Each structure stands twice: as structure tokens, then as C-alpha cells.
């Protein structure tokens, strides 16, 4: 995309780097009163495609060249030297263009834990109003929303409304196993089973650019440049004064009077900081990068959800595997086209379980993703031909900590991502316990009548060592990296509780990277809350 020459000569109040989940919200909120000149810079060029708006397009987007950065982890011993695909969204809307649309706030204890770790001002009581502000929750027909839910914010959230005999059977079996039916896992206790809440409007994906950029498009003080890859931040006496990068092969510099806000996500925010001279002095000097601020915590504290997928061959029932083939698919396409319902209206997990891997635990420590489909290739979501079902099992609050750092002084070079999955004993125990609970539920009536065979891991897997080996061989990320520009007050943090980068002026980081610890669930909601709160911090200065 060519850039209007007038933009290069302008002094903006705020420049936001990364038009993703957090960036779109900031662009809207910072430009709302018309007083500030705001520039939003996004590397992706497009955000419109049928695979984006149709929820079932999720599987296509996992490897899409235009809308996905397609990172890979480094081979690691714990996961048997496999390189694990790490998708990240690209385009206005960021990872909400390609994500699974599942909406989970996390629990009060997550945010109280952040505050205890030094994130002053981020306890649950202090962040709850921002969740409420962003939500446009439409409860299922006949149900009232809890007063803690937001009803008129920009983000449309509905309960998944597709029903299938297998999803009902799973819920009943889980109840017989002791899990309560939970009408809203986003308020109060999370433990339980039911249908996921998803970010959709009229059966279509409702990404963050739909929610926050479209309503703000006409503002004269909001300038949006897509197709611009930021290469580095510019400093004068340790004050961030602008951004240098390229669009369509041409170098451009944009200048900020008040602040630059980096919202490039948990992988690319630390990447951009390091390329700009903020990071471990030794690491940067070894790559020939001039050090602006020695901040060794940049790129550390990489935490992500690791998920194993168990699946079963079924009998006496039809599943998505067959519903999305041949003539049956034509029927589903018509159903979606006319009613916005059916197989194409589904993203990823349909039914949730928030489960205790050990009954003595005070809180659920495992999340289930149940879907009436099974995958010949789980990473690329290629469906089996015969009827099947899958339960994804992930530990909610992983303690395994990895890192992401640049490999070269080059924005185009793949960074070194080392998730260090399964390195903490508690993560291994929770995952093994969670998989055993999943197997027990499947063996409970009424679900068990449909089961012909456990395909993966298979009934031969019984001992803890065998379960762990299965997890090492088969686990994948469920795409929730966080923590790499950690917020707090101690020496191992990158930003302070107002998200200002330590030791420099005029620079904040606002995105998933600032979370001190994982939230109990999928991360979009927490990132959105962070951006809503950060906008208040910035405007109150
Ligand atoms: C495949 C997938 C499935 C997921 N499923 C779910 C789910 O079902 N529910 C859920 O809650 N969460 C889910 N998540 C996680 C959730 O979407 C993310 O945690 C969240 O969207 C991250 O927001 P962010 O603002 O940190 O980063 P992003 O939204 O990724 O935004 C970063 C933006 O910065 C841009 N950018 C990066 N570097 C540069 C640069 N140098 N110059 C210019 N622009 C740059 C990127 O193109 C991108 O648009 C999923 C994520 C993925 C990838």
C-alpha cells in the first residue's frame, strides 16, 4: 500500500504499532474525543476473506499465507524435537482474524494473582469494569445475563447455539461424572460443563476490527496505515520519538509527540523491542545492535497453553467428519448461506469442560474442548473420513516458562521461540490427570454407547509414563502465548503497572505480552481488557 506523503511529515500524538486485538481497541479509544492525532500501523494488508467471516474457515486460516505469520517453535527435548506451528494473525484485527472465537474471561484469582505479583491496579475488582465495558453479551433465549456481564459494548458474544446428539451426550456424561452444568462460566465459579460462548454476530466471526475500527473509520484524527512493517523504534536520549519501517519496498519514518505504543503481540513485541535496542545487553551487542536500555527480561517469561487431543472412532451416529464431505457438504453450505447455521457456523471447540484433574484441588486446573469431529492431521485440522469425536485437554495455568528472542538483526528473520512446554512437574501432572478424566467421561453413559474405539492415545496407554509420552509426542499449542514483556515492579519485568517500558520515556507495550501469568482460559478477552484499561491510563496522563 502506498502511504500518503502528508503522513510522513506529521507529528502524531500517539503511534500504535500493530493493528491487532489490542491495537484496534487503542486506536478507537485514543481517537474517540477527537483531541489526539492517532496513527495505527499494521503489517498485514488485508482483513477481508470468506474464510475469515465464516467460522469454519478457522482450519484454513491456521496455515494461511496472507493472514498468518506462521511462526515455528525451536525443536525442544520435552516435545521430542518437534517443531510446533505457532500461528499469529496478520491484518487489521490481528489474531482475532484467525482465532477460534471462544470467549473466556478467566477467573478472579488470575487477576488477584497478577496484583500479588506486583501488577498493582490489576486485581479482579479493578479489571472487572473493563471486561464489562467491552462485552455485548447476548444470553441464550429465556436466560438473563448476570449483572456482571456487559450488554452494550462493542464485542458481540453469544452461546454456541448448534446442538448435536453427541454434544448433549457429552454434557450428560460429564454431569454424571460430577461436573455441574454451568450457565455462565464467565461469572463466578468456572468449574463445570456446557456450550462455549463465542465471538460471533449473526453467525459470522466478529473480529476486533469489526468491533472497534469500523465504527471509528470516519474520524479525521485516526490515521490507519496497513502493509507497513515496523523495523525499529527510534529514540532520542532514551525517549521514543517514532517508528521506522517499510511499506511496498519503501522506507518510512513516523514521528510521535507523546507516545509510541507497541501492540505487536507476545512474539513480535519483544522482537521489535530487541531490534530497537531494548533487551539483554549481551544478546543485543552479540548481534551488533546498539543498546538503548539493558532490559534482560524482554522475551523471557514465555507461557502458553499446551493441548493434547484425544479422539475416538464412533458408531451409530453422524459427525462433522461426514457432514463436511460430498453432497452432505453442499447441504451444509446451503444451510449456512440461508440460515447462518450448521457445520460451517462452527469454529473450533463446541462444548467446554472446566475440570479438576484431582478432586482435592480448590479450582479447575484443566480445560476441555469437545467437538463432534476428529482429525487425521490435528495441526492442520484435516478431518477423518469415518465418524469421530475429539476432546482437547489443556492445563489452565501452566507453570512451564520459555522464551522468544531474535536470532538476527533483521525483522524478517524468524525469531527463536522456545516454549519449554511440559518442563514443570505440575503441568505434566495436570495434563495426565485431565486426560484420565476425559477418558472416564467418555466411558460413562450415555456417551459410551457411541464409542467403537479410542483411537488416540488408545486403550493400551494406561501408566502415567505412557500418558506423558503421548503428550510429548502429540501436543500442540492452543495459540495463547503471553508474558514476554511482563508487567510488574521487580527486576524481571519489562513494563510497569501502567505498561510503560522501564528505563525509557514515551514507550508502552499493550498486548498479550504484558500478562505476568496465564489466565484460566483463552486469551482474547484478557487482551481486550488490557487494552481498554491501558487506554484509560494513557488518556489520564
Ligand atoms: C489460531 C489462533 C486461535 C486462537 N483461538 C482463540 C480463541 O478461540 N479464544 C481466545 O480467547 N483466544 C484465542 N487465541 C488467542 C488470541 O486471539 C490472542 O491472545 C490475542 O488475539 C492476541 O492479541 P494481541 O493484541 O496480543 O496480538 P495480535 O492480535 O496478534 O496483534 C498483533 C498485530 O501486530 C501486527 N504486527 C506484528 N509485528 C508488527 C510489525 N513489526 N509492524 C507492524 N505490525 C506488526 C500483527 O500483524 C498483528 O496484527 C487464538 C490465537 C490464534 C493465533
XYZ file of N, CA and C in Angstrom, residues 47 148 175 280 291 315 374 429 461 481 485 500 533:
39
model
N -7.882 -7.688 5.545
C -8.548 -8.430 6.625
C -9.923 -8.925 6.172
N -23.029 -8.867 36.193
C -21.592 -8.613 35.980
C -21.220 -8.601 34.504
N -21.831 -34.589 33.472
C -22.625 -34.326 34.688
C -22.654 -35.564 35.588
N 18.439 -7.681 26.603
C 19.694 -8.035 27.279
C 20.879 -7.452 26.511
N 22.710 -0.677 22.075
C 21.833 -0.843 23.238
C 21.262 0.505 23.677
N -19.688 -45.057 16.397
C -20.630 -45.882 15.630
C -22.041 -45.391 15.911
N -13.135 -35.503 14.291
C -11.795 -35.990 14.640
C -10.862 -35.717 13.470
N 1.515 -33.222 35.537
C 0.518 -33.916 36.370
C -0.913 -33.520 35.994
N -2.647 -47.252 26.363
C -1.962 -46.240 27.186
C -2.638 -46.176 28.552
N 0.252 -17.626 23.484
C 1.478 -17.149 24.124
C 1.256 -15.801 24.811
N 6.707 -9.527 27.707
C 7.094 -8.165 28.136
C 6.387 -7.956 29.474
N 4.302 1.154 30.964
C 5.410 1.938 30.407
C 6.685 1.109 30.467
N -8.171 -0.951 29.493
C -7.632 -0.321 30.724
C -6.444 0.574 30.370
